[in-house]
C-alpha cells in the first residue's frame, strides 16, 4: 500500500492519473499517461481508436443500394449487347453483302472489341474488389511483434482493417486500395479489379468510337436512298405539305414497304446516339481514372488530400502497380490476375 495523505493513498492518485485499456490487436493491457482517443500498440503495431464513430445504415437503405446496383448492371449489359448485335445487323449486310477480305477484317475487329469489353466488365463487376487478408488477432500468443503494423479495427466488419483499406457500406466489406464504389458495375473498384475496370473503360471507348464511325459511314450510304424515297412518296401522301427533313425521314421509314430497311435506319440512328454518348461519357471517365493512377492516387485520396496529387510521383511506376510489370502491349491482353484467382466471386443476386 502507498503512503496516506489526508486519508488518500498517493499510489491510487497516480494510478487514476494514468489510463489503462486493452489493445484489440494482441489483447495486451496498455497503460498510457493520460486518456488518448487514438494510440498505437508498442507490441503488435495496431492502432486503436476509442469510441470510433459508427454511421448506421438501415436495412432499407442497403436493399435500395443493392437493387440500384442490380438495375445498373442489367442496363449496362443490355446496352452493350444491343450495341454489339444492332451494330452487326445494321452495318455488315450493307457494307459486306458477300464474304470479302474486309468482312473478315471487320469481323475480327468486332470480335476483339466485344470480347475484351465484356470480359473486363465481368471481371470488374463479379469479382470481389479487394478483400483484406486473413490475419491472426486478439491474442498475444498468436500475434508476432509488429504483425499488425498500421492496422485498425473496422467497427462494421468487426475485423482488422489494413492501413490501405477502406470500408464500403454499399458492399458491406473492407476493400484494399479502394478507389470508389461504381453503381454501373455494382461493385467497388479496388486492388483486385482496378486493372479490369480501366481496361473496360478503354475498350468501351474504343468500341463506341468504332461503332460511331461504322454507323455514320453506313448512314451516309443509306441516307440518299431514304431521301429519294421521301421525294417520290411524301408529296403524294401528304398533299405536298412541307415537313422538317428529319420528320419526313421518320415518316418515310414508317411508310416504307421494306420493314427491314426502315428498322435498319432506326437502328443506325440509335447506334449513332448511343455510341456518341458512350465515347464522350466513358472517355472522360477513362481520362480521369488514368490521371489518378498516373499520379499514384485513388479517387478517395483525391477527395481527402486537397491538391496532394501535385506533389505525387508521376511516373509509369504507378501505372505498373495497377497493370503489372509486363510490356505495356501485354496490359491489353485478357488475363485473370493471381489476386482475382484468390478472391471469391461477388454475387449480385442479393
Tab-separated table of C-alpha atoms in Angstrom:
chain	number	residue	atom	x	y	z
A	1	UNK	CA	0.000	0.000	0.000
A	2	UNK	CA	1.103	3.578	-0.636
A	3	UNK	CA	1.543	6.338	1.908
A	4	UNK	CA	-1.547	8.121	3.145
A	5	UNK	CA	-2.040	11.900	2.954
A	6	UNK	CA	-5.253	13.250	4.376
A	7	UNK	CA	-6.683	9.744	4.196
A	8	UNK	CA	-5.978	9.295	0.431
A	9	UNK	CA	-3.405	6.866	-0.943
A	10	UNK	CA	-0.785	8.575	-3.159
A	11	UNK	CA	-0.398	5.462	-5.393
A	12	UNK	CA	-4.133	5.446	-6.006
A	13	UNK	CA	-3.951	9.039	-7.221
A	14	UNK	CA	-1.087	8.176	-9.552
A	15	UNK	CA	-2.979	5.205	-10.997
A	16	UNK	CA	-6.050	7.313	-11.569
A	17	UNK	CA	-3.920	9.881	-13.411
A	18	UNK	CA	-2.985	7.190	-15.956
A	19	UNK	CA	-5.319	5.394	-18.365
A	20	UNK	CA	-5.469	1.662	-18.865
A	21	UNK	CA	-7.075	-0.090	-21.821
A	22	UNK	CA	-6.784	-3.244	-23.943
A	23	UNK	CA	-5.206	-3.440	-27.413
A	24	UNK	CA	-7.691	-5.064	-29.763
A	25	UNK	CA	-4.863	-6.463	-31.912
A	26	UNK	CA	-2.909	-8.562	-29.413
A	27	UNK	CA	-5.066	-8.412	-26.287
A	28	UNK	CA	-2.321	-6.889	-24.123
A	29	UNK	CA	-3.083	-4.306	-21.450
A	30	UNK	CA	-1.845	-0.847	-22.404
A	31	UNK	CA	-1.235	1.843	-19.762
A	32	UNK	CA	-0.979	5.397	-21.074
A	33	UNK	CA	-0.030	8.550	-19.129
A	34	UNK	CA	-3.444	10.001	-19.891
A	35	UNK	CA	-6.545	9.297	-21.914
A	36	UNK	CA	-5.889	9.192	-25.666
A	37	UNK	CA	-8.684	8.689	-28.210
A	38	UNK	CA	-6.195	7.008	-30.558
A	39	UNK	CA	-2.969	5.160	-29.834
A	40	UNK	CA	-0.622	2.607	-31.367
A	41	UNK	CA	0.298	-0.615	-29.592
A	42	UNK	CA	4.033	-0.981	-28.968
A	43	UNK	CA	3.927	-4.753	-29.483
A	44	UNK	CA	1.740	-5.560	-32.495
A	45	UNK	CA	1.592	-2.059	-34.054
A	46	UNK	CA	-2.211	-1.997	-34.231
A	47	UNK	CA	-3.935	1.378	-33.979
A	48	UNK	CA	-6.805	1.626	-31.535
A	49	UNK	CA	-9.448	4.336	-31.928
A	50	UNK	CA	-11.601	4.729	-28.839
A	51	UNK	CA	-15.297	5.393	-29.422
A	52	UNK	CA	-14.999	5.295	-33.223
A	53	UNK	CA	-17.969	6.882	-34.955
A	54	UNK	CA	-20.415	4.388	-36.423
A	55	UNK	CA	-22.750	5.685	-39.094
A	56	UNK	CA	-25.735	3.338	-39.053
A	57	UNK	CA	-27.114	2.069	-42.353
A	58	UNK	CA	-30.728	0.957	-42.310
A	59	UNK	CA	-31.702	-2.378	-43.924
A	60	UNK	CA	-33.998	-0.445	-46.289
A	61	UNK	CA	-31.086	1.703	-47.460
A	62	UNK	CA	-28.972	-1.388	-48.064
A	63	UNK	CA	-31.721	-3.039	-50.095
A	64	UNK	CA	-32.182	0.122	-52.175
A	65	UNK	CA	-28.440	0.322	-52.827
A	66	UNK	CA	-28.328	-3.359	-53.785
A	67	UNK	CA	-31.346	-3.003	-56.055
A	68	UNK	CA	-29.871	0.095	-57.710
A	69	UNK	CA	-26.642	-1.760	-58.465
A	70	UNK	CA	-28.514	-4.726	-59.926
A	71	UNK	CA	-30.566	-2.444	-62.187
A	72	UNK	CA	-27.466	-0.610	-63.436
A	73	UNK	CA	-25.606	-3.857	-64.135
A	74	UNK	CA	-28.589	-5.170	-66.105
A	75	UNK	CA	-28.865	-1.909	-68.083
A	76	UNK	CA	-25.154	-1.816	-68.905
A	77	UNK	CA	-25.146	-5.421	-70.122
A	78	UNK	CA	-28.359	-4.860	-72.107
A	79	UNK	CA	-26.966	-1.718	-73.733
A	80	UNK	CA	-23.698	-3.477	-74.545
A	81	UNK	CA	-25.388	-6.436	-76.222
A	82	UNK	CA	-27.831	-4.169	-78.081
A	83	UNK	CA	-24.966	-2.107	-79.495
A	84	UNK	CA	-22.991	-5.215	-80.497
A	85	UNK	CA	-25.909	-7.072	-82.077
A	86	UNK	CA	-27.521	-3.955	-83.532
A	87	UNK	CA	-24.229	-2.786	-84.985
A	88	UNK	CA	-23.513	-6.090	-86.710
A	89	UNK	CA	-27.070	-6.408	-88.046
A	90	UNK	CA	-27.244	-2.797	-89.277
A	91	UNK	CA	-23.836	-2.333	-90.860
A	92	UNK	CA	-22.458	-5.655	-92.064
A	93	UNK	CA	-25.176	-6.512	-94.644
A	94	UNK	CA	-24.814	-3.037	-96.166
A	95	UNK	CA	-21.017	-2.923	-96.253
A	96	UNK	CA	-20.319	-6.600	-96.905
A	97	UNK	CA	-23.108	-8.275	-98.886
A	98	UNK	CA	-20.599	-11.017	-99.708
A	99	UNK	CA	-17.723	-12.559	-97.753
A	100	UNK	CA	-14.804	-10.345	-98.754
A	101	UNK	CA	-11.462	-9.611	-97.088
A	102	UNK	CA	-12.994	-6.543	-95.474
A	103	UNK	CA	-15.743	-8.693	-93.981
A	104	UNK	CA	-13.220	-10.928	-92.193
A	105	UNK	CA	-11.114	-7.976	-91.034
A	106	UNK	CA	-14.069	-6.131	-89.532
A	107	UNK	CA	-15.432	-9.364	-88.061
A	108	UNK	CA	-12.116	-9.852	-86.262
A	109	UNK	CA	-12.138	-6.240	-85.006
A	110	UNK	CA	-15.719	-6.593	-83.777
A	111	UNK	CA	-14.934	-9.866	-82.008
A	112	UNK	CA	-11.825	-8.496	-80.282
A	113	UNK	CA	-13.514	-5.303	-79.086
A	114	UNK	CA	-16.682	-7.092	-77.967
A	115	UNK	CA	-14.886	-9.875	-76.115
A	116	UNK	CA	-12.477	-7.563	-74.285
A	117	UNK	CA	-15.249	-5.152	-73.316
A	118	UNK	CA	-17.475	-7.896	-71.892
A	119	UNK	CA	-14.600	-9.851	-70.316
A	120	UNK	CA	-13.200	-6.868	-68.428
A	121	UNK	CA	-16.667	-5.710	-67.408
A	122	UNK	CA	-17.493	-9.109	-65.917
A	123	UNK	CA	-14.138	-9.262	-64.146
A	124	UNK	CA	-14.701	-5.792	-62.675
A	125	UNK	CA	-18.314	-6.447	-61.701
A	126	UNK	CA	-18.370	-10.035	-60.481
A	127	UNK	CA	-15.081	-10.294	-58.580
A	128	UNK	CA	-14.542	-9.041	-55.046
A	129	UNK	CA	-12.747	-5.728	-55.378
A	130	UNK	CA	-10.049	-6.310	-52.773
A	131	UNK	CA	-10.792	-8.434	-49.702
A	132	UNK	CA	-8.323	-7.884	-46.834
A	133	UNK	CA	-6.023	-10.805	-45.971
A	134	UNK	CA	-6.910	-13.070	-43.082
A	135	UNK	CA	-4.667	-12.347	-40.080
A	136	UNK	CA	-4.478	-13.627	-36.533
A	137	UNK	CA	-5.531	-11.118	-33.907
A	138	UNK	CA	-6.936	-10.763	-30.411
A	139	UNK	CA	-4.443	-12.992	-28.559
A	140	UNK	CA	-0.866	-12.210	-27.592
A	141	UNK	CA	0.378	-15.744	-28.270
A	142	UNK	CA	-0.969	-15.641	-31.859
A	143	UNK	CA	0.258	-12.187	-32.910
A	144	UNK	CA	4.002	-11.737	-33.630
A	145	UNK	CA	5.701	-8.432	-32.983
A	146	UNK	CA	4.678	-5.673	-35.457
A	147	UNK	CA	2.395	-8.153	-37.256
A	148	UNK	CA	-0.497	-5.657	-37.296
A	149	UNK	CA	1.509	-2.521	-38.053
A	150	UNK	CA	-0.890	0.253	-39.095
A	151	UNK	CA	-3.982	-1.965	-38.845
A	152	UNK	CA	-7.203	-0.521	-37.471
A	153	UNK	CA	-10.317	-2.295	-36.254
A	154	UNK	CA	-13.298	-1.998	-38.606
A	155	UNK	CA	-16.351	-1.359	-36.449
A	156	UNK	CA	-18.620	-2.517	-39.296
A	157	UNK	CA	-16.905	-5.782	-40.286
A	158	UNK	CA	-15.650	-6.471	-36.732
A	159	UNK	CA	-12.330	-7.487	-38.301
A	160	UNK	CA	-8.827	-5.988	-38.686
A	161	UNK	CA	-8.558	-3.422	-41.473
A	162	UNK	CA	-5.199	-2.920	-43.276
A	163	UNK	CA	-3.813	0.636	-43.460
A	164	UNK	CA	-4.541	0.867	-47.210
A	165	UNK	CA	-8.157	-0.317	-46.935
A	166	UNK	CA	-11.498	1.481	-46.676
A	167	UNK	CA	-14.892	0.173	-45.660
A	168	UNK	CA	-17.642	0.355	-48.286
A	169	UNK	CA	-21.095	0.455	-46.752
A	170	UNK	CA	-22.681	-0.441	-50.099
A	171	UNK	CA	-20.650	-3.654	-50.428
A	172	UNK	CA	-20.648	-4.109	-46.626
A	173	UNK	CA	-16.965	-5.045	-46.618
A	174	UNK	CA	-13.494	-3.534	-46.448
A	175	UNK	CA	-11.671	-3.051	-49.757
A	176	UNK	CA	-7.906	-2.794	-50.188
A	177	UNK	CA	-6.825	0.262	-52.236
A	178	UNK	CA	-10.444	1.231	-52.739
A	179	UNK	CA	-10.902	3.833	-55.470
A	180	UNK	CA	-14.685	4.259	-55.362
A	181	UNK	CA	-17.949	2.333	-55.450
A	182	UNK	CA	-19.274	2.256	-59.010
A	183	UNK	CA	-23.011	1.536	-59.376
A	184	UNK	CA	-22.532	0.747	-63.082
A	185	UNK	CA	-20.555	-2.373	-62.192
A	186	UNK	CA	-22.414	-2.866	-58.907
A	187	UNK	CA	-19.081	-3.211	-57.144
A	188	UNK	CA	-16.194	-1.297	-55.655
A	189	UNK	CA	-13.055	-0.571	-57.648
A	190	UNK	CA	-10.094	-1.880	-55.650
A	191	UNK	CA	-6.797	-3.715	-55.883
A	192	UNK	CA	-8.308	-6.861	-57.441
A	193	UNK	CA	-10.331	-5.278	-60.243
A	194	UNK	CA	-8.856	-1.810	-60.852
A	195	UNK	CA	-6.974	-3.035	-63.923
A	196	UNK	CA	-10.080	-4.675	-65.375
A	197	UNK	CA	-12.149	-1.557	-64.682
A	198	UNK	CA	-9.680	0.641	-66.576
A	199	UNK	CA	-9.494	-1.816	-69.475
A	200	UNK	CA	-13.277	-1.955	-69.615
A	201	UNK	CA	-13.377	1.844	-69.927
A	202	UNK	CA	-10.663	1.728	-72.607
A	203	UNK	CA	-12.300	-0.971	-74.748
A	204	UNK	CA	-15.771	0.528	-74.250
A	205	UNK	CA	-14.488	3.879	-75.532
A	206	UNK	CA	-12.699	2.237	-78.470
A	207	UNK	CA	-15.786	0.163	-79.269
A	208	UNK	CA	-18.018	3.226	-79.113
A	209	UNK	CA	-15.740	5.116	-81.496
A	210	UNK	CA	-15.669	2.133	-83.875
A	211	UNK	CA	-19.472	1.784	-83.834
A	212	UNK	CA	-19.914	5.536	-84.319
A	213	UNK	CA	-17.591	5.501	-87.332
A	214	UNK	CA	-19.213	2.441	-88.913
A	215	UNK	CA	-22.812	3.543	-88.328
A	216	UNK	CA	-22.085	7.043	-89.633
A	217	UNK	CA	-20.477	5.629	-92.766
A	218	UNK	CA	-23.362	3.224	-93.382
A	219	UNK	CA	-25.830	6.018	-92.691
A	220	UNK	CA	-24.172	8.133	-95.366
A	221	UNK	CA	-24.865	5.336	-97.841
A	222	UNK	CA	-28.438	4.656	-96.688
A	223	UNK	CA	-29.479	8.311	-96.355
A	224	UNK	CA	-29.566	9.164	-100.120
A	225	UNK	CA	-31.897	6.223	-100.785
A	226	UNK	CA	-34.213	7.330	-97.981
A	227	UNK	CA	-34.239	10.902	-99.287
A	228	UNK	CA	-35.074	9.722	-102.802
A	229	UNK	CA	-37.913	7.601	-101.412
A	230	UNK	CA	-39.227	10.600	-99.455
A	231	UNK	CA	-39.202	12.834	-102.505
A	232	UNK	CA	-41.017	10.218	-104.543
A	233	UNK	CA	-43.712	9.360	-101.981
A	234	UNK	CA	-44.138	12.106	-99.385
A	235	UNK	CA	-45.735	14.765	-101.679
A	236	UNK	CA	-48.277	12.234	-102.960
A	237	UNK	CA	-49.127	11.005	-99.442
A	238	UNK	CA	-49.231	14.385	-97.749
A	239	UNK	CA	-50.530	16.618	-100.464
A	240	UNK	CA	-47.281	18.440	-100.947
A	241	UNK	CA	-47.151	19.598	-97.322
A	242	UNK	CA	-43.762	20.830	-96.162
A	243	UNK	CA	-42.167	18.861	-93.337
A	244	UNK	CA	-38.912	19.012	-91.497
A	245	UNK	CA	-36.289	16.777	-93.092
A	246	UNK	CA	-35.903	14.554	-90.032
A	247	UNK	CA	-39.667	14.266	-89.563
A	248	UNK	CA	-40.031	13.377	-93.247
A	249	UNK	CA	-37.369	10.714	-92.838
A	250	UNK	CA	-39.146	9.161	-89.849
A	251	UNK	CA	-42.476	9.162	-91.709
A	252	UNK	CA	-40.783	7.597	-94.685
A	253	UNK	CA	-39.363	4.796	-92.573
A	254	UNK	CA	-42.792	4.100	-91.100
A	255	UNK	CA	-44.464	4.050	-94.511
A	256	UNK	CA	-41.711	2.180	-96.276
A	257	UNK	CA	-42.717	-1.054	-97.942
A	258	UNK	CA	-39.446	-2.624	-96.722
A	259	UNK	CA	-39.645	-3.156	-92.945
A	260	UNK	CA	-36.057	-4.402	-92.773
A	261	UNK	CA	-34.780	-1.178	-94.337
A	262	UNK	CA	-36.777	1.063	-92.005
A	263	UNK	CA	-35.716	-0.958	-88.943
A	264	UNK	CA	-32.100	-0.719	-90.051
A	265	UNK	CA	-32.433	3.052	-90.370
A	266	UNK	CA	-33.868	3.307	-86.844
A	267	UNK	CA	-31.047	1.084	-85.616
A	268	UNK	CA	-28.441	3.338	-87.215
A	269	UNK	CA	-29.932	6.399	-85.506
A	270	UNK	CA	-29.859	4.577	-82.156
A	271	UNK	CA	-26.274	3.440	-82.727
A	272	UNK	CA	-25.082	6.947	-83.575
A	273	UNK	CA	-26.696	8.489	-80.491
A	274	UNK	CA	-25.662	5.687	-78.121
A	275	UNK	CA	-22.081	5.397	-79.362
A	276	UNK	CA	-21.541	9.176	-79.358
A	277	UNK	CA	-22.791	9.414	-75.765
A	278	UNK	CA	-20.627	6.426	-74.848
A	279	UNK	CA	-17.465	7.932	-76.296
A	280	UNK	CA	-17.974	11.253	-74.501
A	281	UNK	CA	-19.101	9.920	-71.112
A	282	UNK	CA	-16.866	6.870	-70.762
A	283	UNK	CA	-13.942	8.647	-72.425
A	284	UNK	CA	-13.978	11.433	-69.829
A	285	UNK	CA	-14.174	8.887	-67.009
A	286	UNK	CA	-11.251	6.969	-68.533
A	287	UNK	CA	-9.165	10.148	-68.717
A	288	UNK	CA	-9.901	10.970	-65.068
A	289	UNK	CA	-9.077	7.440	-63.894
A	290	UNK	CA	-5.796	7.225	-65.824
A	291	UNK	CA	-4.787	10.630	-64.492
A	292	UNK	CA	-5.357	9.470	-60.902
A	293	UNK	CA	-3.451	6.219	-61.442
A	294	UNK	CA	-0.545	8.078	-63.067
A	295	UNK	CA	-0.233	10.341	-60.015
A	296	UNK	CA	-0.438	7.391	-57.629
A	297	UNK	CA	-3.772	8.390	-56.123
A	298	UNK	CA	-7.201	6.874	-55.758
A	299	UNK	CA	-10.429	8.824	-56.085
A	300	UNK	CA	-10.846	8.703	-52.294
A	301	UNK	CA	-7.330	10.117	-51.871
A	302	UNK	CA	-8.114	12.975	-54.253
A	303	UNK	CA	-11.161	13.911	-52.155
A	304	UNK	CA	-9.304	13.913	-48.853
A	305	UNK	CA	-5.944	15.349	-49.836
A	306	UNK	CA	-6.812	18.713	-51.499
A	307	UNK	CA	-4.098	19.164	-54.060
A	308	UNK	CA	-1.833	16.400	-52.801
A	309	UNK	CA	-1.694	14.953	-56.302
A	310	UNK	CA	0.599	17.783	-57.429
A	311	UNK	CA	3.281	16.525	-55.027
A	312	UNK	CA	2.948	12.866	-56.018
A	313	UNK	CA	5.484	10.981	-58.085
A	314	UNK	CA	4.042	10.932	-61.585
A	315	UNK	CA	5.576	8.036	-63.474
A	316	UNK	CA	4.973	4.766	-65.278
A	317	UNK	CA	5.753	3.024	-61.993
A	318	UNK	CA	2.303	3.951	-60.735
A	319	UNK	CA	0.719	2.507	-63.876
A	320	UNK	CA	2.713	-0.702	-63.481
A	321	UNK	CA	1.373	-1.106	-59.950
A	322	UNK	CA	-2.099	-1.454	-61.467
A	323	UNK	CA	-1.419	-3.122	-64.828
A	324	UNK	CA	1.620	-5.241	-63.970
A	325	UNK	CA	5.305	-5.301	-64.860
A	326	UNK	CA	4.818	-6.717	-68.355
A	327	UNK	CA	5.317	-4.793	-71.582
A	328	UNK	CA	2.556	-2.155	-71.999
A	329	UNK	CA	1.210	-4.027	-75.031
A	330	UNK	CA	0.582	-7.073	-72.828
A	331	UNK	CA	-1.526	-4.929	-70.486
A	332	UNK	CA	-4.304	-5.054	-73.073
A	333	UNK	CA	-4.475	-8.838	-73.266
A	334	UNK	CA	-7.306	-10.534	-71.361
A	335	UNK	CA	-5.949	-12.340	-68.332
A	336	UNK	CA	-7.011	-13.176	-64.806
A	337	UNK	CA	-4.538	-11.941	-62.215
A	338	UNK	CA	-3.464	-14.096	-59.288
A	339	UNK	CA	-5.269	-11.704	-56.964
A	340	UNK	CA	-8.540	-12.410	-58.750
A	341	UNK	CA	-7.966	-16.159	-58.592
A	342	UNK	CA	-7.587	-15.946	-54.821
A	343	UNK	CA	-10.656	-13.755	-54.370
A	344	UNK	CA	-14.120	-15.191	-54.254
A	345	UNK	CA	-16.794	-14.265	-56.746
A	346	UNK	CA	-19.042	-11.343	-55.856
A	347	UNK	CA	-22.759	-12.034	-56.167
A	348	UNK	CA	-25.354	-9.561	-57.457
A	349	UNK	CA	-28.238	-11.792	-56.592
A	350	UNK	CA	-28.730	-10.143	-53.206
